[in-house]
mmCIF file with all atom_site columns, C-alpha atoms in Angstrom:
data_model
loop_
_atom_site.group_PDB
_atom_site.id
_atom_site.type_symbol
_atom_site.label_atom_id
_atom_site.label_alt_id
_atom_site.label_comp_id
_atom_site.label_asym_id
_atom_site.label_entity_id
_atom_site.label_seq_id
_atom_site.pdbx_PDB_ins_code
_atom_site.Cartn_x
_atom_site.Cartn_y
_atom_site.Cartn_z
_atom_site.occupancy
_atom_site.B_iso_or_equiv
_atom_site.pdbx_formal_charge
_atom_site.auth_seq_id
_atom_site.auth_comp_id
_atom_site.auth_asym_id
_atom_site.auth_atom_id
_atom_site.pdbx_PDB_model_num
ATOM 1   C CA . MET A 1 1   ? -195.153 110.380 57.886 1.00 0.00 ? 1   MET A CA 1
ATOM 2   C CA . SER A 1 2   ? -193.028 110.864 54.624 1.00 0.00 ? 2   SER A CA 1
ATOM 3   C CA . ALA A 1 3   ? -192.248 115.178 54.242 1.00 0.00 ? 3   ALA A CA 1
ATOM 4   C CA . PRO A 1 4   ? -192.802 116.613 50.982 1.00 0.00 ? 4   PRO A CA 1
ATOM 5   C CA . LYS A 1 5   ? -190.421 117.546 48.509 1.00 0.00 ? 5   LYS A CA 1
ATOM 6   C CA . PHE A 1 6   ? -191.995 120.088 46.037 1.00 0.00 ? 6   PHE A CA 1
ATOM 7   C CA . THR A 1 7   ? -191.624 123.524 47.179 1.00 0.00 ? 7   THR A CA 1
ATOM 8   C CA . PRO A 1 8   ? -193.990 124.788 48.917 1.00 0.00 ? 8   PRO A CA 1
ATOM 9   C CA . GLY A 1 9   ? -196.354 127.524 48.185 1.00 0.00 ? 9   GLY A CA 1
ATOM 10  C CA . PRO A 1 10  ? -198.114 129.548 48.285 1.00 0.00 ? 10  PRO A CA 1
ATOM 11  C CA . TRP A 1 11  ? -197.768 129.155 44.805 1.00 0.00 ? 11  TRP A CA 1
ATOM 12  C CA . PHE A 1 12  ? -200.689 131.561 42.883 1.00 0.00 ? 12  PHE A CA 1
ATOM 13  C CA . ALA A 1 13  ? -201.161 132.012 39.267 1.00 0.00 ? 13  ALA A CA 1
ATOM 14  C CA . SER A 1 14  ? -200.663 134.748 36.970 1.00 0.00 ? 14  SER A CA 1
ATOM 15  C CA . ASP A 1 15  ? -201.967 136.079 33.801 1.00 0.00 ? 15  ASP A CA 1
ATOM 16  C CA . CYS A 1 16  ? -199.234 137.312 31.713 1.00 0.00 ? 16  CYS A CA 1
ATOM 17  C CA . GLY A 1 17  ? -202.219 138.713 28.846 1.00 0.00 ? 17  GLY A CA 1
ATOM 18  C CA . ASP A 1 18  ? -200.678 138.194 25.912 1.00 0.00 ? 18  ASP A CA 1
ATOM 19  C CA . ASP A 1 19  ? -201.813 136.322 22.555 1.00 0.00 ? 19  ASP A CA 1
ATOM 20  C CA . GLU A 1 20  ? -201.522 133.068 24.544 1.00 0.00 ? 20  GLU A CA 1
ATOM 21  C CA . SER A 1 21  ? -203.083 132.986 27.314 1.00 0.00 ? 21  SER A CA 1
ATOM 22  C CA . LEU A 1 22  ? -200.084 132.239 29.086 1.00 0.00 ? 22  LEU A CA 1
ATOM 23  C CA . PHE A 1 23  ? -200.141 131.798 32.849 1.00 0.00 ? 23  PHE A CA 1
ATOM 24  C CA . PHE A 1 24  ? -197.371 131.470 35.209 1.00 0.00 ? 24  PHE A CA 1
ATOM 25  C CA . ILE A 1 25  ? -198.020 129.051 38.571 1.00 0.00 ? 25  ILE A CA 1
ATOM 26  C CA . ASP A 1 26  ? -195.231 131.322 40.950 1.00 0.00 ? 26  ASP A CA 1
ATOM 27  C CA . VAL A 1 27  ? -194.274 130.633 44.443 1.00 0.00 ? 27  VAL A CA 1
ATOM 28  C CA . GLU A 1 28  ? -193.482 133.706 46.340 1.00 0.00 ? 28  GLU A CA 1
ATOM 29  C CA . LEU A 1 29  ? -190.175 133.345 47.794 1.00 0.00 ? 29  LEU A CA 1
ATOM 30  C CA . PRO A 1 30  ? -188.236 134.404 51.278 1.00 0.00 ? 30  PRO A CA 1
ATOM 31  C CA . GLU A 1 31  ? -185.597 137.190 51.474 1.00 0.00 ? 31  GLU A CA 1
ATOM 32  C CA . GLY A 1 32  ? -182.189 135.780 51.137 1.00 0.00 ? 32  GLY A CA 1
ATOM 33  C CA . SER A 1 33  ? -183.557 132.178 49.895 1.00 0.00 ? 33  SER A CA 1
ATOM 34  C CA . TYR A 1 34  ? -180.572 130.462 47.766 1.00 0.00 ? 34  TYR A CA 1
ATOM 35  C CA . ALA A 1 35  ? -179.548 126.500 47.029 1.00 0.00 ? 35  ALA A CA 1
ATOM 36  C CA . ASP A 1 36  ? -175.941 125.448 47.026 1.00 0.00 ? 36  ASP A CA 1
ATOM 37  C CA . VAL A 1 37  ? -175.625 124.892 43.665 1.00 0.00 ? 37  VAL A CA 1
ATOM 38  C CA . ASP A 1 38  ? -171.708 123.613 42.883 1.00 0.00 ? 38  ASP A CA 1
ATOM 39  C CA . GLY A 1 39  ? -170.066 124.606 47.145 1.00 0.00 ? 39  GLY A CA 1
ATOM 40  C CA . GLU A 1 40  ? -172.021 127.872 45.552 1.00 0.00 ? 40  GLU A CA 1
ATOM 41  C CA . ARG A 1 41  ? -175.007 129.927 46.633 1.00 0.00 ? 41  ARG A CA 1
ATOM 42  C CA . VAL A 1 42  ? -177.444 131.046 44.658 1.00 0.00 ? 42  VAL A CA 1
ATOM 43  C CA . PHE A 1 43  ? -179.720 133.462 45.992 1.00 0.00 ? 43  PHE A CA 1
ATOM 44  C CA . TYR A 1 44  ? -183.389 133.415 44.478 1.00 0.00 ? 44  TYR A CA 1
ATOM 45  C CA . PRO A 1 45  ? -185.461 136.129 43.448 1.00 0.00 ? 45  PRO A CA 1
ATOM 46  C CA . SER A 1 46  ? -188.343 137.336 45.186 1.00 0.00 ? 46  SER A CA 1
ATOM 47  C CA . THR A 1 47  ? -190.616 135.540 43.077 1.00 0.00 ? 47  THR A CA 1
ATOM 48  C CA . TYR A 1 48  ? -189.698 132.942 41.609 1.00 0.00 ? 48  TYR A CA 1
ATOM 49  C CA . THR A 1 49  ? -192.100 130.831 38.620 1.00 0.00 ? 49  THR A CA 1
ATOM 50  C CA . LEU A 1 50  ? -192.570 126.485 38.856 1.00 0.00 ? 50  LEU A CA 1
ATOM 51  C CA . ALA A 1 51  ? -194.627 126.245 35.983 1.00 0.00 ? 51  ALA A CA 1
ATOM 52  C CA . ARG A 1 52  ? -196.315 128.422 32.736 1.00 0.00 ? 52  ARG A CA 1
ATOM 53  C CA . LEU A 1 53  ? -199.418 127.370 31.088 1.00 0.00 ? 53  LEU A CA 1
ATOM 54  C CA . THR A 1 54  ? -200.542 128.192 27.046 1.00 0.00 ? 54  THR A CA 1
ATOM 55  C CA . LYS A 1 55  ? -203.708 126.853 26.290 1.00 0.00 ? 55  LYS A CA 1
ATOM 56  C CA . LYS A 1 56  ? -201.723 125.063 23.885 1.00 0.00 ? 56  LYS A CA 1
ATOM 57  C CA . MET A 1 57  ? -201.078 122.717 25.287 1.00 0.00 ? 57  MET A CA 1
ATOM 58  C CA . LYS A 1 58  ? -204.837 120.981 25.069 1.00 0.00 ? 58  LYS A CA 1
ATOM 59  C CA . GLY A 1 59  ? -204.507 118.754 21.469 1.00 0.00 ? 59  GLY A CA 1
ATOM 60  C CA . ASN A 1 60  ? -201.360 120.359 19.940 1.00 0.00 ? 60  ASN A CA 1
ATOM 61  C CA . GLY A 1 61  ? -203.791 123.827 19.608 1.00 0.00 ? 61  GLY A CA 1
ATOM 62  C CA . ARG A 1 62  ? -206.932 121.091 17.704 1.00 0.00 ? 62  ARG A CA 1
ATOM 63  C CA . THR A 1 63  ? -209.644 121.203 20.814 1.00 0.00 ? 63  THR A CA 1
ATOM 64  C CA . PRO A 1 64  ? -211.352 123.918 21.646 1.00 0.00 ? 64  PRO A CA 1
ATOM 65  C CA . TRP A 1 65  ? -210.826 125.042 25.673 1.00 0.00 ? 65  TRP A CA 1
ATOM 66  C CA . ARG A 1 66  ? -214.433 125.375 27.962 1.00 0.00 ? 66  ARG A CA 1
ATOM 67  C CA . GLU A 1 67  ? -215.303 128.632 28.565 1.00 0.00 ? 67  GLU A CA 1
ATOM 68  C CA . GLY A 1 68  ? -213.229 129.401 32.092 1.00 0.00 ? 68  GLY A CA 1
ATOM 69  C CA . GLU A 1 69  ? -211.124 125.395 31.641 1.00 0.00 ? 69  GLU A CA 1
ATOM 70  C CA . PHE A 1 70  ? -208.342 127.320 31.386 1.00 0.00 ? 70  PHE A CA 1
ATOM 71  C CA . GLU A 1 71  ? -208.004 130.298 34.148 1.00 0.00 ? 71  GLU A CA 1
ATOM 72  C CA . ALA A 1 72  ? -209.750 126.893 36.429 1.00 0.00 ? 72  ALA A CA 1
ATOM 73  C CA . ASN A 1 73  ? -207.372 124.647 35.867 1.00 0.00 ? 73  ASN A CA 1
ATOM 74  C CA . ALA A 1 74  ? -204.436 127.659 36.272 1.00 0.00 ? 74  ALA A CA 1
ATOM 75  C CA . ALA A 1 75  ? -206.465 127.863 39.113 1.00 0.00 ? 75  ALA A CA 1
ATOM 76  C CA . LEU A 1 76  ? -206.192 124.383 40.867 1.00 0.00 ? 76  LEU A CA 1
ATOM 77  C CA . ILE A 1 77  ? -202.456 124.450 40.499 1.00 0.00 ? 77  ILE A CA 1
ATOM 78  C CA . ALA A 1 78  ? -201.697 127.170 42.017 1.00 0.00 ? 78  ALA A CA 1
ATOM 79  C CA . ALA A 1 79  ? -203.937 125.460 45.391 1.00 0.00 ? 79  ALA A CA 1
ATOM 80  C CA . ALA A 1 80  ? -201.830 123.043 45.562 1.00 0.00 ? 80  ALA A CA 1
ATOM 81  C CA . PRO A 1 81  ? -199.886 123.631 48.389 1.00 0.00 ? 81  PRO A CA 1
ATOM 82  C CA . ARG A 1 82  ? -202.483 124.888 50.550 1.00 0.00 ? 82  ARG A CA 1
ATOM 83  C CA . MET A 1 83  ? -204.239 121.137 49.113 1.00 0.00 ? 83  MET A CA 1
ATOM 84  C CA . ALA A 1 84  ? -201.116 119.209 49.908 1.00 0.00 ? 84  ALA A CA 1
ATOM 85  C CA . ASP A 1 85  ? -201.252 121.191 54.097 1.00 0.00 ? 85  ASP A CA 1
ATOM 86  C CA . TYR A 1 86  ? -205.106 119.993 54.519 1.00 0.00 ? 86  TYR A CA 1
ATOM 87  C CA . ILE A 1 87  ? -203.983 116.611 53.310 1.00 0.00 ? 87  ILE A CA 1
ATOM 88  C CA . ARG A 1 88  ? -201.202 115.643 55.315 1.00 0.00 ? 88  ARG A CA 1
ATOM 89  C CA . ALA A 1 89  ? -203.374 117.249 59.144 1.00 0.00 ? 89  ALA A CA 1
ATOM 90  C CA . ARG A 1 90  ? -206.068 114.947 57.966 1.00 0.00 ? 90  ARG A CA 1
ATOM 91  C CA . ALA A 1 91  ? -203.336 112.198 57.877 1.00 0.00 ? 91  ALA A CA 1
ATOM 92  C CA . GLU A 1 92  ? -201.870 113.279 61.215 1.00 0.00 ? 92  GLU A CA 1
ATOM 93  C CA . ALA A 1 93  ? -204.984 113.647 62.710 1.00 0.00 ? 93  ALA A CA 1
ATOM 94  C CA . GLY A 1 94  ? -205.280 109.693 61.837 1.00 0.00 ? 94  GLY A CA 1
ATOM 95  C CA . ASP A 1 95  ? -208.120 110.323 58.182 1.00 0.00 ? 95  ASP A CA 1
ATOM 96  C CA . ALA A 1 96  ? -206.907 107.107 56.476 1.00 0.00 ? 96  ALA A CA 1
ATOM 97  C CA . GLU A 1 97  ? -207.445 107.574 52.588 1.00 0.00 ? 97  GLU A CA 1
ATOM 98  C CA . ALA A 1 98  ? -205.824 111.588 53.480 1.00 0.00 ? 98  ALA A CA 1
ATOM 99  C CA . GLN A 1 99  ? -202.793 108.721 54.287 1.00 0.00 ? 99  GLN A CA 1
ATOM 100 C CA . GLU A 1 100 ? -202.846 107.090 51.388 1.00 0.00 ? 100 GLU A CA 1
ATOM 101 C CA . ILE A 1 101 ? -203.429 110.183 49.727 1.00 0.00 ? 101 ILE A CA 1
ATOM 102 C CA . TRP A 1 102 ? -200.728 112.052 51.670 1.00 0.00 ? 102 TRP A CA 1
ATOM 103 C CA . GLU A 1 103 ? -198.604 108.974 50.410 1.00 0.00 ? 103 GLU A CA 1
ATOM 104 C CA . ALA A 1 104 ? -199.276 108.818 47.107 1.00 0.00 ? 104 ALA A CA 1
ATOM 105 C CA . ILE A 1 105 ? -197.973 112.212 46.621 1.00 0.00 ? 105 ILE A CA 1
ATOM 106 C CA . VAL A 1 106 ? -194.625 112.581 48.862 1.00 0.00 ? 106 VAL A CA 1
ATOM 107 C CA . GLY A 1 107 ? -193.522 108.614 47.926 1.00 0.00 ? 107 GLY A CA 1
#
């Protein structure tokens, strides 16, 4: 089974509370997490922002969001690593549909 290339979870959505209804999708990293960049060790902060979502993304501001839709989308994205873990476990247990989904995730 192929290994995932995405950032491991847990991810969480945090509301910035500003006028643009900005949400961050963040991941908490273990203390001392780092990457080797051009031969140098670069340490990550304890919380790393993976993505930012704004309400302006939908239809370039022309299409109104339904009540709760924006927050639900942020929660769905933040739950992706847990869902991937579940799909992988089902795939490893022999579930053919989960195997197909897992391969589509990891390529």
